[in-house]
Amino acid sequence: MPKLNLEFNKNEDFMRLQLANLRKLADKIKQGGGLKRIEKEHAKGKLTARERIDYLIDKKSKFLEFGLFAAHGMYEDVGGCPAAGVVTGLGYVNKRLCVIVANDATVKAGAWFPMAGKKNLRAQEIAMENRLPIIYLVDSAGVFLPMQDEIFPDKEHFGRIFRNNAKMSAMGIQQIAAVMGSCVAGGAYLPIMSDEALIVEGTGSIFLAGPYLVKAAIGEDIDKETLGGATTQCEISGVTDYKMPNDKACLDEIRSIMASVGAQEKAGFDRIEAIEPEFETKTIYGIYPEGGLKPYDTIDLMKRIVDKGSIRQYKAGYGKTIICAYARIDGWSVGIVANQRSLVKSKKGEMQFGGVIYSDSADKAARFIMNCNQKKIPLVFLHDVSGFMVGSRSEHGGIIKDGAKMVNAVSNSIVPKISIVVGNSYGAGNYAMCGKAYDPRFIFGWPTAKIAVMGGSQAAKTLTQIKVASLKKKGETLSKEDEQKILDGIKEKYDKQTTATYAASRLWIDEIIDPSETRNIISTSIKAANNAPIKEAFKLGILQT
């Protein structure tokens, strides 16, 4: 068997193993608080958060979940918080693409942990940036009080959610809230600041203070239903708009509301009839090298994502460690900025390390990004970057200046930016390739994604050298064995912090995706972005040339 096939098969086996492990973890997270808690919800006549979403969205359509791994490995001292206790994603409701947010009452009664607040804010951000309707399926006991200082007072904490409710209303973005369980304290503002609010009889309740707090505060004895149940809030206070007999009837009513929504102005991104990629999408598993340690040709990877024959490289012979290309993905016109991991020759005939951004590459990418903004073509970034080139030659050649041009172009882009972290996304390379800090409309990672200031080995060597030098200044020495222990300890910690699940747990990426779904997910992302017309002109500030 040719060596190429052996490498391909090894890579494929490695990726399938990563995906199998990921699916196993995902299945566990999707159980929320566990089977017993699910049974308790069913006994109350309630559907779970995921069952509600499955019933709400159009049949045969797919729910594109984001934030599944949020809070993974966090809050273990209080029993964990799977998916941060809330399910979020994109789904079609009566043929309208919507953002859906559903509290998971099986996880600590749907209480708001710090990551739950961050996840909800991200869902609202997606709705605002892409001008998508947002549907809240509310079932929450309110803020998780032991961590109130981490979710209550700051700018990006719980209160920002209601500020966003008000902003979205002013923007004309439709918000529908269904109170399908508890809705307590400050959380009560969310459904009432939405355009329309529904409440389920017998299980839904909404109030600023529950019966126990009312008793403690003013001495009044009152039951939950009388205080803020469906009849009270629909027929006495007028706080909610629709009283529904059960979960399914409530979800049916939401579908009816969405059916009457008028068409909105589109951004008008160009799309033609789609052509299947040159190679089957699942063969992408064999392209990315096992462990991400060997070079590969990024064009081979792109041919599993883009429409066949649609790649038109920009400045193909210049700045070869970044590929810039116009292409089509599922018919959509896109501009792709991708790191090239193969060793390549520069314009001067010098060999350049793959995955490293050089001055010529940064200069080319900056100009390409500007062109895409001029033409209103969405940008897709494929990350596998070790950072910018270092050393005297690069510094004397103005690497910082050229890198700044690329960062400036990314920062000021007005077209949608969609980032896919394929492999490494290290240091300033993460910034230049539109990492989370640069407002990508969506950012996804493969199971092989790694996000950090630098790789584990480099970080461990650097920090070990600093520690050894510090001890030498104090007149102390370390044996080779002691140095190795320090190095191994730092590397182990760093490697753990650079995994895809670590990034996803903190929402540095929206979701970890199956590489073979990259094409479909980019297409859905552009469909979402196409709902937000571009009103501003593309402008750049001061650039050193």
XYZ file of C-alpha atoms in Angstrom:
545
model
C 0.000 0.000 0.000
C 1.419 3.434 -0.879
C 2.733 5.522 1.996
C 0.161 8.205 1.272
C -2.691 5.735 1.887
C -1.107 4.533 5.116
C -0.856 8.104 6.374
C -4.405 8.835 5.257
C -5.743 5.762 7.079
C -3.811 6.597 10.264
C -5.177 10.134 10.209
C -8.701 8.883 9.571
C -8.544 6.401 12.465
C -7.204 9.105 14.773
C -9.996 11.555 13.890
C -12.724 8.906 14.208
C -11.413 8.008 17.664
C -11.512 11.691 18.683
C -15.084 11.944 17.430
C -16.173 8.745 19.198
C -14.839 10.065 22.507
C -16.511 13.406 21.878
C -19.900 11.821 21.116
C -19.691 9.735 24.275
C -19.115 12.890 26.317
C -21.854 14.759 24.426
C -24.396 11.983 25.120
C -23.617 12.178 28.824
C -23.978 15.978 28.881
C -27.320 15.772 27.056
C -28.758 13.751 29.955
C -28.586 16.955 31.988
C -29.222 16.235 35.645
C -29.703 12.516 34.955
C -32.517 10.063 34.279
C -34.123 10.434 37.721
C -34.441 14.172 37.289
C -35.877 13.684 33.793
C -38.478 11.276 35.218
C -39.444 13.880 37.841
C -40.062 16.460 35.125
C -42.195 13.981 33.186
C -44.178 13.185 36.361
C -45.117 16.869 36.560
C -46.430 16.688 32.991
C -43.459 18.645 31.673
C -41.161 18.009 28.738
C -37.424 18.436 29.224
C -35.563 21.320 27.566
C -34.320 19.118 24.720
C -37.741 17.517 24.226
C -39.300 20.968 24.001
C -36.823 22.021 21.311
C -37.338 18.796 19.352
C -41.102 19.391 19.382
C -40.803 23.101 18.535
C -38.548 22.989 15.475
C -39.717 21.969 12.000
C -39.853 18.249 11.371
C -36.869 16.852 9.424
C -34.890 20.017 10.200
C -31.722 19.996 12.276
C -31.043 21.903 15.483
C -27.574 23.458 15.328
C -26.637 23.483 19.001
C -23.944 25.755 20.353
C -22.516 25.738 23.850
C -23.117 22.031 24.544
C -19.781 21.731 26.341
C -20.185 24.978 28.309
C -19.116 24.568 31.964
C -17.711 21.081 31.322
C -15.255 20.266 34.093
C -16.314 23.367 36.041
C -18.325 23.664 39.277
C -17.392 20.107 40.270
C -17.464 21.083 43.961
C -21.247 21.567 43.690
C -21.924 18.543 41.488
C -21.212 20.098 38.105
C -23.495 21.940 35.705
C -23.923 20.045 32.389
C -24.209 22.388 29.395
C -24.329 25.240 31.959
C -27.936 24.277 32.674
C -29.295 25.792 29.462
C -29.652 24.553 25.863
C -28.992 27.051 23.057
C -28.823 26.850 19.281
C -30.289 27.642 15.882
C -33.461 25.961 14.655
C -36.170 26.464 12.060
C -39.621 27.272 13.476
C -42.236 27.421 10.737
C -39.458 27.913 8.190
C -37.973 30.838 10.141
C -34.407 30.451 11.395
C -34.464 31.317 15.103
C -32.169 31.361 18.105
C -33.624 29.110 20.821
C -32.744 29.286 24.532
C -34.190 26.607 26.842
C -33.450 26.344 30.573
C -32.766 22.760 31.677
C -34.733 22.261 34.898
C -33.047 18.888 35.461
C -29.801 20.747 36.273
C -30.091 22.452 39.674
C -33.714 23.395 38.844
C -32.421 25.451 35.913
C -30.512 27.803 38.223
C -28.242 30.395 36.624
C -24.551 29.628 37.115
C -21.934 32.128 35.870
C -21.452 30.135 32.644
C -25.235 29.984 32.159
C -25.273 33.776 32.081
C -22.363 33.882 29.631
C -24.059 31.300 27.408
C -27.362 33.189 27.373
C -25.557 36.411 26.508
C -23.817 34.646 23.612
C -27.209 33.446 22.317
C -28.542 36.992 22.465
C -25.405 38.285 20.736
C -25.962 35.840 17.876
C -29.593 36.979 17.595
C -28.592 40.651 17.594
C -25.677 40.387 15.146
C -27.670 38.282 12.684
C -31.084 39.888 13.353
C -32.697 36.541 14.122
C -35.882 36.019 16.172
C -35.135 34.556 19.602
C -37.351 32.151 21.546
C -36.895 31.642 25.293
C -38.289 28.499 26.919
C -38.097 29.595 30.539
C -37.836 27.102 33.408
C -35.406 28.417 35.995
C -35.127 28.789 39.759
C -33.081 31.985 39.283
C -29.490 32.859 40.155
C -27.418 30.141 41.845
C -27.045 32.054 45.099
C -23.725 30.562 46.316
C -22.086 32.143 43.234
C -24.104 35.358 43.073
C -20.962 37.506 43.103
C -19.815 35.848 39.852
C -23.059 36.399 37.948
C -24.913 39.390 39.381
C -23.202 42.814 39.317
C -20.796 43.147 36.393
C -21.265 44.400 32.841
C -21.305 40.944 31.250
C -23.344 39.339 34.046
C -27.017 38.458 34.551
C -28.433 41.983 34.302
C -27.022 42.378 30.785
C -29.624 39.866 29.580
C -32.488 42.284 30.282
C -30.557 45.190 28.812
C -30.264 43.062 25.652
C -34.026 42.373 25.766
C -34.612 46.112 25.576
C -31.994 46.653 22.849
C -33.369 43.838 20.676
C -36.873 45.202 21.019
C -35.651 48.598 19.812
C -33.886 46.879 16.900
C -37.114 45.172 15.838
C -35.840 41.677 16.623
C -38.737 39.462 17.641
C -38.581 37.868 21.086
C -41.024 35.239 22.302
C -40.880 33.858 25.841
C -42.734 30.843 27.192
C -42.848 30.407 30.974
C -42.945 26.614 31.229
C -41.771 26.266 34.821
C -40.342 28.583 37.455
C -39.458 32.156 36.562
C -38.222 33.898 39.669
C -36.830 37.217 40.916
C -34.779 39.227 38.379
C -35.315 36.459 35.820
C -38.988 37.455 35.719
C -38.055 40.487 33.631
C -36.886 38.375 30.670
C -40.309 37.121 29.489
C -42.022 40.406 30.235
C -39.432 42.367 28.250
C -40.059 40.036 25.308
C -42.632 40.907 22.635
C -45.041 38.142 23.613
C -45.165 35.952 26.713
C -46.903 32.618 27.157
C -47.363 30.674 30.397
C -48.282 27.026 30.987
C -51.118 26.404 33.432
C -50.218 24.355 36.494
C -46.441 24.323 35.938
C -45.547 27.872 34.922
C -45.169 30.585 37.531
C -43.648 34.038 37.485
C -42.970 36.400 40.371
C -40.283 38.672 41.779
C -40.352 36.816 45.118
C -41.636 33.316 45.818
C -43.948 32.309 48.697
C -41.090 31.710 51.169
C -39.501 35.090 50.550
C -42.885 36.838 50.666
C -43.530 35.213 54.066
C -40.101 36.271 55.329
C -40.362 39.809 53.938
C -43.919 40.863 54.755
C -45.415 37.932 56.678
C -47.989 37.076 53.994
C -48.984 33.414 53.560
C -49.686 32.611 49.905
C -49.253 29.622 47.586
C -47.245 29.696 44.362
C -50.209 29.431 41.997
C -52.166 32.272 43.613
C -49.071 34.436 43.815
C -47.930 34.119 40.216
C -49.465 31.176 38.356
C -50.980 31.236 34.878
C -54.452 32.422 35.910
C -53.056 35.193 38.101
C -50.630 36.517 35.486
C -53.007 36.203 32.516
C -56.343 37.239 34.078
C -55.499 39.467 37.046
C -52.134 41.171 36.465
C -52.076 40.953 32.668
C -48.332 40.254 32.870
C -48.458 37.366 30.374
C -50.356 37.225 27.089
C -51.387 33.592 26.579
C -52.447 30.903 29.058
C -51.689 27.438 27.674
C -52.915 24.082 29.054
C -49.650 22.150 28.613
C -46.164 22.217 27.112
C -47.134 20.969 23.659
C -49.997 23.444 23.296
C -47.601 26.210 24.325
C -45.034 25.175 21.733
C -47.760 24.889 19.066
C -48.787 28.469 19.847
C -45.196 29.654 19.388
C -45.147 27.984 15.972
C -48.397 29.796 15.093
C -46.920 33.133 16.155
C -43.852 32.533 13.986
C -46.049 31.630 10.998
C -47.417 35.184 10.871
C -44.094 37.030 10.925
C -43.426 39.151 7.831
C -40.363 38.822 5.631
C -37.315 40.855 6.613
C -34.701 42.614 4.479
C -31.674 40.422 3.640
C -27.986 41.234 3.366
C -27.970 39.858 -0.172
C -24.872 37.674 -0.076
C -24.398 35.977 -3.423
C -25.573 32.391 -3.796
C -25.930 30.145 -6.823
C -26.906 26.511 -7.184
C -24.604 24.381 -5.051
C -22.182 21.802 -6.447
C -20.895 18.944 -4.297
C -17.227 19.131 -3.244
C -14.561 17.492 -5.405
C -14.064 14.831 -2.722
C -16.624 13.342 -0.323
C -16.829 15.381 2.879
C -16.066 12.451 5.187
C -12.697 11.920 3.494
C -11.644 15.092 5.335
C -10.850 12.797 8.302
C -7.781 11.512 6.481
C -6.289 14.924 5.709
C -5.516 16.350 9.132
C -2.391 14.618 10.528
C -2.579 12.480 13.655
C -1.608 14.660 16.608
C -1.338 17.687 14.300
C 2.431 17.242 14.105
C 3.037 16.734 10.385
C 2.620 19.115 7.433
C -0.341 18.770 5.067
C -1.732 20.672 2.103
C -4.602 22.937 3.163
C -5.931 22.953 -0.399
C -6.650 19.206 -0.011
C -8.698 20.035 3.076
C -10.569 22.843 1.309
C -11.530 20.532 -1.552
C -13.657 18.582 0.966
C -15.507 21.757 2.021
C -16.005 23.974 -1.041
C -18.032 23.434 -4.215
C -16.056 21.553 -6.859
C -13.937 23.749 -9.093
C -14.792 26.961 -7.242
C -11.382 27.758 -5.694
C -9.713 30.854 -7.145
C -6.521 31.636 -5.273
C -5.545 35.254 -4.679
C -1.796 35.973 -5.068
C -1.122 32.238 -5.168
C 2.629 32.650 -5.615
C 3.080 35.211 -2.841
C 2.905 34.886 0.957
C 2.421 31.152 0.700
C 1.983 30.354 4.411
C -1.514 31.835 4.178
C -3.900 30.760 1.438
C -6.393 33.404 0.348
C -9.055 32.196 -2.050
C -12.472 33.033 -3.404
C -14.724 29.966 -3.435
C -18.289 28.706 -3.078
C -19.596 26.775 -0.084
C -23.015 25.212 -0.700
C -23.458 27.820 -3.413
C -22.554 30.792 -1.169
C -19.769 33.091 -2.343
C -17.043 33.211 0.345
C -13.520 34.469 0.849
C -11.308 31.931 2.620
C -8.248 32.813 4.706
C -6.436 29.607 5.684
C -3.078 28.770 7.210
C -0.895 26.534 5.034
C 0.877 23.906 7.125
C 3.159 22.566 4.376
C 6.753 23.797 4.086
C 6.735 26.319 1.256
C 9.205 28.488 -0.623
C 9.017 32.250 -0.274
C 9.268 34.616 -3.249
C 13.034 34.695 -2.592
C 13.272 30.918 -2.699
C 13.646 30.521 1.075
C 11.893 27.654 2.862
C 9.173 28.857 5.242
C 7.689 26.930 8.172
C 4.074 25.883 7.650
C 1.451 27.340 9.983
C 3.568 30.438 10.684
C 2.531 33.897 9.492
C 5.329 35.816 7.723
C 5.289 39.462 6.658
C 4.364 38.675 3.063
C 1.518 36.374 4.181
C 0.089 38.977 6.564
C 0.322 41.675 3.887
C -1.473 39.481 1.357
C -4.194 38.460 3.820
C -4.872 42.055 4.871
C -5.412 43.127 1.269
C -7.611 40.092 0.542
C -9.785 40.806 3.594
C -10.205 44.397 2.393
C -11.229 43.138 -1.052
C -13.886 40.849 0.451
C -15.304 43.745 2.450
C -15.399 45.891 -0.669
C -17.323 43.162 -2.510
C -19.544 42.172 0.461
C -18.284 38.597 0.470
C -18.456 36.713 3.831
C -15.093 35.608 5.222
C -14.213 32.106 6.395
C -11.064 31.627 8.496
C -9.496 28.154 8.773
C -7.081 28.234 11.731
C -3.974 26.112 12.025
C -1.491 28.752 13.069
C 1.537 28.659 15.348
C 1.837 32.454 15.424
C 3.884 35.102 13.632
C 7.479 34.463 12.618
C 10.071 35.581 15.180
C 13.779 36.401 14.986
C 15.942 39.291 13.835
C 15.195 38.903 10.136
C 11.422 39.097 10.748
C 11.710 41.975 13.212
C 13.959 43.964 10.884
C 11.526 43.263 8.056
C 8.623 44.795 10.003
C 6.650 41.706 11.001
C 4.792 43.681 13.697
C 3.784 46.332 11.150
C 2.490 43.764 8.655
C 0.752 41.771 11.373
C -0.931 44.965 12.576
C -2.289 45.544 9.060
C -3.930 42.121 9.069
C -5.339 42.581 12.583
C -6.681 46.001 11.581
C -8.422 44.590 8.522
C -9.978 41.763 10.565
C -11.064 44.140 13.338
C -12.805 46.589 10.997
C -14.456 44.041 8.705
C -18.163 44.643 8.178
C -18.897 41.361 6.400
C -19.707 38.264 8.500
C -16.633 36.378 9.733
C -16.891 32.652 10.405
C -13.949 30.973 12.109
C -13.155 27.256 12.099
C -10.303 26.243 14.408
C -8.943 23.167 12.634
C -5.753 22.694 14.636
C -3.496 25.174 16.421
C -4.614 28.725 17.108
C -1.721 30.197 19.047
C -0.688 33.661 20.172
C -1.220 36.658 17.921
C -2.013 34.190 15.141
C -5.336 33.578 16.895
C -6.062 37.303 16.736
C -5.069 37.746 13.093
C -7.173 34.716 12.105
C -10.275 36.143 13.808
C -10.314 34.440 17.186
C -13.120 35.027 19.686
C -11.872 38.515 20.612
C -12.437 39.702 17.019
C -16.198 39.156 16.889
C -16.652 36.254 14.484
C -20.364 35.759 13.862
C -19.723 32.101 14.667
C -16.601 30.264 15.794
C -16.357 26.477 15.766
C -13.569 24.028 16.502
C -12.675 20.553 15.348
C -11.836 17.960 18.025
C -8.187 18.742 17.166
C -8.516 22.461 17.972
C -5.970 23.976 20.355
C -6.168 27.569 21.575
C -3.429 29.134 23.701
C -0.687 31.765 23.848
C 1.666 29.020 22.630
C 1.884 25.219 22.472
C 2.438 23.145 25.606
C 6.021 22.160 24.737
C 7.100 25.718 23.935
C 5.399 27.110 27.051
C 6.932 24.449 29.277
C 10.450 25.086 27.932
C 10.067 28.860 28.247
C 8.699 28.772 31.802
C 11.249 26.170 32.886
C 14.107 28.320 31.548
C 12.753 31.332 33.446
C 12.438 29.345 36.676
C 15.926 27.830 36.378
C 17.440 31.261 35.640
C 15.636 32.740 38.648
C 16.961 30.035 40.966
C 20.509 30.452 39.627
C 20.384 34.149 40.482
C 19.637 33.114 44.066
C 22.609 30.751 44.044
C 20.470 27.610 43.818
C 20.869 24.832 41.277
C 18.568 22.131 39.981
C 19.405 18.640 38.829
C 18.404 17.519 35.335
C 15.742 15.331 36.951
C 14.277 18.307 38.843
C 14.246 20.392 35.667
C 12.448 17.579 33.828
C 9.823 17.334 36.597
C 9.146 21.071 36.342
C 8.960 20.865 32.552
C 6.608 17.836 32.609
C 4.323 19.472 35.176
C 3.985 22.691 33.217
C 3.450 20.825 29.942
C 0.730 18.613 31.458
C -1.155 21.643 32.752
C -0.733 23.536 29.471
C -1.800 20.559 27.336
C -4.989 20.222 29.392
C -5.759 23.909 28.934
C -5.303 23.783 25.152
C -7.840 21.037 24.358
C -10.983 21.650 22.311
C -13.214 20.719 25.270
C -11.415 23.201 27.537
C -12.010 25.965 24.966
C -15.650 24.957 24.440
C -16.327 24.726 28.182
C -15.423 28.418 28.480
C -17.207 29.404 25.238
C -13.999 30.443 23.490
C -15.580 28.501 20.630
C -19.315 28.085 20.083
C -19.170 24.332 19.547
C -16.902 21.405 18.727
C -18.005 20.037 15.375
C -17.555 16.931 13.274
C -15.069 17.992 10.535
C -17.280 16.366 7.881
C -20.063 18.811 8.890
C -17.872 21.883 8.356
C -19.397 22.658 4.952
C -23.007 22.425 6.200
C -22.289 24.438 9.336
C -20.617 27.259 7.386
C -23.598 27.319 5.022
C -26.066 27.556 7.946
C -23.938 30.298 9.500
C -24.083 32.364 6.300
C -27.858 31.789 6.065
C -28.128 33.229 9.565
C -25.833 36.154 8.745
C -27.782 36.920 5.566
C -30.667 38.133 7.771
C -28.630 41.166 8.848
C -28.239 43.801 6.095
C -24.895 45.636 6.072
C -25.605 49.319 6.620
C -22.159 50.707 7.459
C -19.264 51.447 5.121
C -15.956 49.591 5.421
C -13.339 51.884 6.936
C -9.788 51.466 8.204
C -7.865 53.674 10.584
C -4.185 54.544 10.437
C -1.948 51.893 8.872
C 1.843 51.885 8.617
C 2.804 50.936 5.084
